[in-house]
PDB file of C-alpha atoms in Angstrom:
ATOM      1  CA  UNK A   1      -0.072   0.382  -0.140  1.00 63.00           C
ATOM      2  CA  UNK A   2       3.178   2.188   1.309  1.00 88.00           C
ATOM      3  CA  UNK A   3       4.025   1.978  -2.538  1.00 92.00           C
ATOM      4  CA  UNK A   4       0.645   2.476  -3.723  1.00 94.00           C
ATOM      5  CA  UNK A   5      -0.035   6.181  -1.847  1.00 93.00           C
ATOM      6  CA  UNK A   6       4.182   7.179  -2.815  1.00 93.00           C
ATOM      7  CA  UNK A   7       2.583   6.516  -6.661  1.00 94.00           C
ATOM      8  CA  UNK A   8      -0.831   8.963  -5.882  1.00 94.00           C
ATOM      9  CA  UNK A   9       0.769  11.623  -4.250  1.00 93.00           C
ATOM     10  CA  UNK A  10       3.601  11.920  -7.187  1.00 93.00           C
ATOM     11  CA  UNK A  11       0.466  12.519  -9.100  1.00 92.00           C
ATOM     12  CA  UNK A  12      -0.461  15.426  -7.293  1.00 90.00           C
ATOM     13  CA  UNK A  13       1.402  18.138  -9.074  1.00 81.00           C
ATOM     14  CA  UNK A  14       2.752  21.162  -8.170  1.00 78.00           C
ATOM     15  CA  UNK A  15       5.369  24.196  -9.238  1.00 74.00           C
ATOM     16  CA  UNK A  16       8.573  22.482  -8.779  1.00 76.00           C
ATOM     17  CA  UNK A  17       7.328  19.291  -9.909  1.00 76.00           C
ATOM     18  CA  UNK A  18       6.642  21.157 -13.941  1.00 70.00           C
ATOM     19  CA  UNK A  19       8.978  24.058 -13.323  1.00 71.00           C
ATOM     20  CA  UNK A  20      11.970  21.144 -13.303  1.00 70.00           C
ATOM     21  CA  UNK A  21       9.809  18.532 -15.598  1.00 77.00           C
ATOM     22  CA  UNK A  22       9.408  15.958 -12.597  1.00 83.00           C
ATOM     23  CA  UNK A  23       7.014  12.594 -13.883  1.00 90.00           C
ATOM     24  CA  UNK A  24       5.564  10.285 -11.508  1.00 93.00           C
ATOM     25  CA  UNK A  25       7.268   8.342  -9.176  1.00 94.00           C
ATOM     26  CA  UNK A  26       8.028   5.664 -11.657  1.00 94.00           C
ATOM     27  CA  UNK A  27       9.967   4.237  -9.105  1.00 94.00           C
ATOM     28  CA  UNK A  28       7.340   3.112  -7.138  1.00 95.00           C
ATOM     29  CA  UNK A  29       5.640   2.150  -9.882  1.00 95.00           C
ATOM     30  CA  UNK A  30       8.325  -0.910 -10.490  1.00 94.00           C
ATOM     31  CA  UNK A  31       8.511  -1.867  -7.211  1.00 94.00           C
ATOM     32  CA  UNK A  32       4.397  -2.705  -6.271  1.00 94.00           C
ATOM     33  CA  UNK A  33       3.229  -6.074  -6.187  1.00 94.00           C
ATOM     34  CA  UNK A  34       1.042  -6.781  -9.030  1.00 94.00           C
ATOM     35  CA  UNK A  35      -1.302  -6.395  -7.038  1.00 95.00           C
ATOM     36  CA  UNK A  36      -0.582  -2.720  -6.099  1.00 95.00           C
ATOM     37  CA  UNK A  37       0.182  -2.305  -9.852  1.00 95.00           C
ATOM     38  CA  UNK A  38      -3.237  -3.130  -9.960  1.00 96.00           C
ATOM     39  CA  UNK A  39      -4.512  -0.008  -8.409  1.00 96.00           C
ATOM     40  CA  UNK A  40      -1.461   2.283  -9.419  1.00 96.00           C
ATOM     41  CA  UNK A  41      -3.744   1.193 -12.775  1.00 97.00           C
ATOM     42  CA  UNK A  42      -6.961   2.629 -11.717  1.00 96.00           C
ATOM     43  CA  UNK A  43      -6.046   5.631 -10.382  1.00 96.00           C
ATOM     44  CA  UNK A  44      -4.039   6.251 -13.404  1.00 96.00           C
ATOM     45  CA  UNK A  45      -7.183   5.059 -15.825  1.00 96.00           C
ATOM     46  CA  UNK A  46      -8.990   6.773 -13.653  1.00 96.00           C
ATOM     47  CA  UNK A  47      -6.910  10.034 -14.088  1.00 95.00           C
ATOM     48  CA  UNK A  48      -6.775  10.391 -18.055  1.00 94.00           C
ATOM     49  CA  UNK A  49      -3.788  11.133 -19.869  1.00 95.00           C
ATOM     50  CA  UNK A  50      -3.544  14.901 -20.000  1.00 93.00           C
ATOM     51  CA  UNK A  51      -0.528  15.220 -19.896  1.00 92.00           C
ATOM     52  CA  UNK A  52       3.718  13.606 -20.342  1.00 93.00           C
ATOM     53  CA  UNK A  53       3.772  11.611 -16.928  1.00 94.00           C
ATOM     54  CA  UNK A  54      -0.265   9.816 -17.479  1.00 96.00           C
ATOM     55  CA  UNK A  55       1.360   9.036 -21.026  1.00 96.00           C
ATOM     56  CA  UNK A  56       4.840   7.714 -19.676  1.00 96.00           C
ATOM     57  CA  UNK A  57       3.076   5.865 -15.909  1.00 97.00           C
ATOM     58  CA  UNK A  58       0.584   3.905 -19.069  1.00 97.00           C
ATOM     59  CA  UNK A  59       3.453   2.700 -20.839  1.00 97.00           C
ATOM     60  CA  UNK A  60       5.187   1.460 -17.888  1.00 96.00           C
ATOM     61  CA  UNK A  61       2.845  -0.250 -16.975  1.00 96.00           C
ATOM     62  CA  UNK A  62       2.378  -1.833 -20.358  1.00 95.00           C
ATOM     63  CA  UNK A  63      -1.196  -3.109 -19.642  1.00 96.00           C
ATOM     64  CA  UNK A  64      -3.803  -4.519 -23.406  1.00 97.00           C
ATOM     65  CA  UNK A  65      -5.889  -1.538 -20.998  1.00 97.00           C
ATOM     66  CA  UNK A  66      -3.262   1.525 -20.233  1.00 97.00           C
ATOM     67  CA  UNK A  67      -2.485   0.291 -24.078  1.00 97.00           C
ATOM     68  CA  UNK A  68      -6.235   1.227 -25.336  1.00 97.00           C
ATOM     69  CA  UNK A  69      -5.771   4.361 -22.860  1.00 97.00           C
ATOM     70  CA  UNK A  70      -3.909   4.972 -25.104  1.00 97.00           C
ATOM     71  CA  UNK A  71      -4.607   5.274 -28.122  1.00 96.00           C
ATOM     72  CA  UNK A  72      -7.955   6.166 -26.755  1.00 95.00           C
ATOM     73  CA  UNK A  73      -5.562   9.348 -26.338  1.00 95.00           C
ATOM     74  CA  UNK A  74      -4.482   9.670 -29.398  1.00 95.00           C
ATOM     75  CA  UNK A  75      -7.686   9.820 -30.959  1.00 92.00           C
ATOM     76  CA  UNK A  76      -8.446  12.630 -29.232  1.00 87.00           C
ATOM     77  CA  UNK A  77      -5.420  14.575 -28.646  1.00 90.00           C
ATOM     78  CA  UNK A  78      -4.057  17.893 -28.887  1.00 94.00           C
ATOM     79  CA  UNK A  79      -0.339  18.412 -30.780  1.00 93.00           C
ATOM     80  CA  UNK A  80       0.631  18.059 -27.246  1.00 94.00           C
ATOM     81  CA  UNK A  81       0.026  15.495 -26.208  1.00 95.00           C
ATOM     82  CA  UNK A  82       0.566  13.138 -29.905  1.00 95.00           C
ATOM     83  CA  UNK A  83       4.381  14.385 -29.224  1.00 94.00           C
ATOM     84  CA  UNK A  84       3.960  13.047 -25.692  1.00 95.00           C
ATOM     85  CA  UNK A  85       2.532   9.756 -27.210  1.00 96.00           C
ATOM     86  CA  UNK A  86       4.904   8.672 -29.648  1.00 94.00           C
ATOM     87  CA  UNK A  87       8.079   9.796 -26.871  1.00 93.00           C
ATOM     88  CA  UNK A  88       6.676   7.575 -25.241  1.00 95.00           C
ATOM     89  CA  UNK A  89       4.256   4.709 -27.337  1.00 95.00           C
ATOM     90  CA  UNK A  90       6.285   5.170 -30.426  1.00 92.00           C
ATOM     91  CA  UNK A  91       5.500   1.456 -30.595  1.00 92.00           C
ATOM     92  CA  UNK A  92       1.749   1.228 -30.406  1.00 95.00           C
ATOM     93  CA  UNK A  93       2.191   3.603 -33.452  1.00 94.00           C
ATOM     94  CA  UNK A  94       2.854   3.170 -37.341  1.00 93.00           C
ATOM     95  CA  UNK A  95       5.625   5.172 -38.148  1.00 95.00           C
ATOM     96  CA  UNK A  96       2.496   6.844 -40.857  1.00 96.00           C
ATOM     97  CA  UNK A  97       0.928   8.126 -37.762  1.00 95.00           C
ATOM     98  CA  UNK A  98       5.206   9.184 -35.236  1.00 95.00           C
ATOM     99  CA  UNK A  99       5.878  11.490 -38.701  1.00 96.00           C
ATOM    100  CA  UNK A 100       1.979  13.131 -38.875  1.00 96.00           C
ATOM    101  CA  UNK A 101       2.839  14.096 -35.338  1.00 95.00           C
ATOM    102  CA  UNK A 102       5.905  15.762 -35.239  1.00 96.00           C
ATOM    103  CA  UNK A 103       5.135  17.593 -38.591  1.00 96.00           C
ATOM    104  CA  UNK A 104       1.218  18.718 -36.985  1.00 95.00           C
ATOM    105  CA  UNK A 105       3.663  19.315 -33.783  1.00 96.00           C
ATOM    106  CA  UNK A 106       6.184  21.248 -36.001  1.00 96.00           C
ATOM    107  CA  UNK A 107       3.998  23.586 -37.288  1.00 95.00           C
ATOM    108  CA  UNK A 108       1.656  24.572 -34.437  1.00 95.00           C
ATOM    109  CA  UNK A 109       2.910  23.519 -30.913  1.00 93.00           C
ATOM    110  CA  UNK A 110       5.600  26.543 -29.083  1.00 88.00           C
ATOM    111  CA  UNK A 111       8.541  26.001 -26.435  1.00 84.00           C
ATOM    112  CA  UNK A 112       7.052  24.140 -23.529  1.00 79.00           C
ATOM    113  CA  UNK A 113       3.684  23.327 -25.863  1.00 85.00           C
ATOM    114  CA  UNK A 114       5.414  20.430 -27.284  1.00 89.00           C
ATOM    115  CA  UNK A 115       7.427  22.311 -29.502  1.00 94.00           C
ATOM    116  CA  UNK A 116      10.909  20.534 -26.837  1.00 92.00           C
ATOM    117  CA  UNK A 117       9.683  17.070 -27.677  1.00 92.00           C
ATOM    118  CA  UNK A 118       8.545  17.391 -30.796  1.00 95.00           C
ATOM    119  CA  UNK A 119      12.207  18.168 -31.514  1.00 96.00           C
ATOM    120  CA  UNK A 120      14.262  16.095 -29.161  1.00 94.00           C
ATOM    121  CA  UNK A 121      11.601  13.752 -31.321  1.00 95.00           C
ATOM    122  CA  UNK A 122      13.106  15.225 -34.505  1.00 96.00           C
ATOM    123  CA  UNK A 123      16.246  14.344 -34.455  1.00 96.00           C
ATOM    124  CA  UNK A 124      16.173  10.654 -34.038  1.00 94.00           C
ATOM    125  CA  UNK A 125      12.997  10.175 -36.412  1.00 95.00           C
ATOM    126  CA  UNK A 126      13.225  12.796 -39.368  1.00 96.00           C
ATOM    127  CA  UNK A 127      11.258  10.829 -42.094  1.00 96.00           C
ATOM    128  CA  UNK A 128      11.007  13.722 -45.160  1.00 95.00           C
ATOM    129  CA  UNK A 129       7.492  14.870 -43.987  1.00 96.00           C
ATOM    130  CA  UNK A 130       9.186  16.038 -40.872  1.00 97.00           C
ATOM    131  CA  UNK A 131      11.794  17.653 -43.270  1.00 96.00           C
ATOM    132  CA  UNK A 132       9.903  18.995 -45.464  1.00 95.00           C
ATOM    133  CA  UNK A 133       8.035  20.797 -42.175  1.00 96.00           C
ATOM    134  CA  UNK A 134      11.003  22.809 -40.587  1.00 96.00           C
ATOM    135  CA  UNK A 135      11.678  23.831 -44.172  1.00 96.00           C
ATOM    136  CA  UNK A 136       8.589  25.344 -43.873  1.00 95.00           C
ATOM    137  CA  UNK A 137       8.632  26.732 -40.276  1.00 95.00           C
ATOM    138  CA  UNK A 138      11.889  28.501 -40.870  1.00 95.00           C
ATOM    139  CA  UNK A 139       9.457  30.378 -43.587  1.00 94.00           C
ATOM    140  CA  UNK A 140       6.658  30.830 -41.633  1.00 93.00           C
ATOM    141  CA  UNK A 141       6.584  30.103 -38.073  1.00 94.00           C
ATOM    142  CA  UNK A 142       7.853  32.887 -35.963  1.00 92.00           C
ATOM    143  CA  UNK A 143      11.566  34.170 -35.201  1.00 90.00           C
ATOM    144  CA  UNK A 144      13.081  32.375 -32.613  1.00 94.00           C
ATOM    145  CA  UNK A 145      11.352  28.866 -33.687  1.00 96.00           C
ATOM    146  CA  UNK A 146      11.949  29.550 -37.121  1.00 96.00           C
ATOM    147  CA  UNK A 147      15.824  29.839 -35.691  1.00 96.00           C
ATOM    148  CA  UNK A 148      15.358  26.410 -34.430  1.00 97.00           C
ATOM    149  CA  UNK A 149      14.464  24.965 -37.200  1.00 97.00           C
ATOM    150  CA  UNK A 150      17.440  26.515 -39.387  1.00 97.00           C
ATOM    151  CA  UNK A 151      20.353  24.818 -36.819  1.00 97.00           C
ATOM    152  CA  UNK A 152      17.933  21.264 -36.527  1.00 98.00           C
ATOM    153  CA  UNK A 153      18.289  21.083 -40.348  1.00 97.00           C
ATOM    154  CA  UNK A 154      21.765  21.901 -40.782  1.00 97.00           C
ATOM    155  CA  UNK A 155      22.673  19.716 -37.723  1.00 98.00           C
ATOM    156  CA  UNK A 156      20.145  16.243 -39.815  1.00 97.00           C
ATOM    157  CA  UNK A 157      22.332  16.841 -42.651  1.00 97.00           C
ATOM    158  CA  UNK A 158      25.591  16.658 -40.911  1.00 97.00           C
ATOM    159  CA  UNK A 159      26.695  20.807 -40.742  1.00 97.00           C
ATOM    160  CA  UNK A 160      26.335  21.015 -37.657  1.00 97.00           C
ATOM    161  CA  UNK A 161      27.601  19.019 -34.606  1.00 97.00           C
ATOM    162  CA  UNK A 162      25.047  19.618 -32.277  1.00 96.00           C
ATOM    163  CA  UNK A 163      21.105  20.925 -32.442  1.00 94.00           C
ATOM    164  CA  UNK A 164      22.073  24.323 -32.288  1.00 94.00           C
ATOM    165  CA  UNK A 165      25.539  25.471 -32.503  1.00 96.00           C
ATOM    166  CA  UNK A 166      25.934  28.570 -30.583  1.00 95.00           C
ATOM    167  CA  UNK A 167      29.276  28.814 -32.982  1.00 96.00           C
ATOM    168  CA  UNK A 168      26.782  29.319 -35.648  1.00 96.00           C
ATOM    169  CA  UNK A 169      24.364  31.242 -34.221  1.00 96.00           C
ATOM    170  CA  UNK A 170      24.506  34.993 -36.223  1.00 96.00           C
ATOM    171  CA  UNK A 171      23.387  31.983 -39.173  1.00 96.00           C
ATOM    172  CA  UNK A 172      20.793  31.363 -37.488  1.00 96.00           C
ATOM    173  CA  UNK A 173      19.611  33.885 -35.470  1.00 95.00           C
ATOM    174  CA  UNK A 174      19.187  35.720 -40.059  1.00 96.00           C
ATOM    175  CA  UNK A 175      15.978  34.061 -39.952  1.00 95.00           C
ATOM    176  CA  UNK A 176      14.195  34.934 -36.370  1.00 92.00           C
ATOM    177  CA  UNK A 177      13.693  38.624 -39.796  1.00 90.00           C
ATOM    178  CA  UNK A 178      10.470  38.135 -41.632  1.00 86.00           C
ATOM    179  CA  UNK A 179      12.643  38.926 -45.209  1.00 89.00           C
ATOM    180  CA  UNK A 180      14.088  34.976 -44.698  1.00 92.00           C
ATOM    181  CA  UNK A 181      13.861  34.145 -48.072  1.00 92.00           C
ATOM    182  CA  UNK A 182      17.853  34.972 -48.059  1.00 93.00           C
ATOM    183  CA  UNK A 183      19.330  32.892 -45.960  1.00 94.00           C
ATOM    184  CA  UNK A 184      16.290  30.496 -46.913  1.00 95.00           C
ATOM    185  CA  UNK A 185      18.225  30.248 -49.935  1.00 94.00           C
ATOM    186  CA  UNK A 186      21.667  29.999 -47.958  1.00 95.00           C
ATOM    187  CA  UNK A 187      20.261  27.152 -45.579  1.00 96.00           C
ATOM    188  CA  UNK A 188      19.879  25.291 -49.083  1.00 94.00           C
ATOM    189  CA  UNK A 189      22.428  25.467 -50.616  1.00 94.00           C
ATOM    190  CA  UNK A 190      24.303  24.703 -47.175  1.00 96.00           C
ATOM    191  CA  UNK A 191      22.110  21.630 -47.204  1.00 96.00           C
ATOM    192  CA  UNK A 192      22.822  20.511 -50.170  1.00 94.00           C
ATOM    193  CA  UNK A 193      18.476  21.470 -51.413  1.00 92.00           C
ATOM    194  CA  UNK A 194      18.302  21.488 -55.001  1.00 90.00           C
ATOM    195  CA  UNK A 195      17.516  25.076 -55.837  1.00 85.00           C
ATOM    196  CA  UNK A 196      13.983  24.247 -57.805  1.00 89.00           C
ATOM    197  CA  UNK A 197      12.676  22.894 -54.448  1.00 89.00           C
ATOM    198  CA  UNK A 198      14.414  25.890 -53.151  1.00 87.00           C
ATOM    199  CA  UNK A 199      12.612  28.650 -55.785  1.00 88.00           C
ATOM    200  CA  UNK A 200       9.201  26.763 -55.278  1.00 90.00           C
ATOM    201  CA  UNK A 201       8.699  27.023 -51.310  1.00 89.00           C
ATOM    202  CA  UNK A 202      10.227  31.052 -50.996  1.00 87.00           C
ATOM    203  CA  UNK A 203       7.858  31.513 -53.531  1.00 87.00           C
ATOM    204  CA  UNK A 204       4.456  28.855 -51.780  1.00 87.00           C
ATOM    205  CA  UNK A 205       4.938  30.731 -48.495  1.00 81.00           C
ATOM    206  CA  UNK A 206       4.384  33.939 -49.442  1.00 76.00           C
ATOM    207  CA  UNK A 207       1.315  33.166 -51.438  1.00 69.00           C
TER     208      UNK A 207
END
């Protein structure tokens, strides 16, 4: 019972846990007896899949009911929740679903609203549709996000040692301007994107 109470207490979010990005007590879950795990599962199912800690804990349980709850959450979840599902329960979804979730997140989410987690996923999983979403975001999203997308593209194409190369910050900062056509063309050249595709994307961004 002590482990169930530990887990229950960890489900109460406070400012410190939110700031530190602390999820539920997975150590208590791992140490729980089968009977305790069943009680914890009931707590989670009654609480509902609202945010990444719920997804993480249900994925760790990995019972039939937990998997069903995660699949249902995807059907009605927002972009932020779908990114969490792809982060912790990607094995429940096919590549097409994973790709669609990341593309949606790159289009609409913000920092602290799912975008940071989406970019972490993109480091390891970046099919052509995700690359295209990054390119379009460089042209269309607000400045700081556009700069982050440009930095990620440089990294994914072997032109930077990490997802945000501080040594190239001056180049990335150019994407914080409203006029991004020139730096975008330079980005395309650096990452090896063909001229015709680059020109087409610039034209489409101005419509």
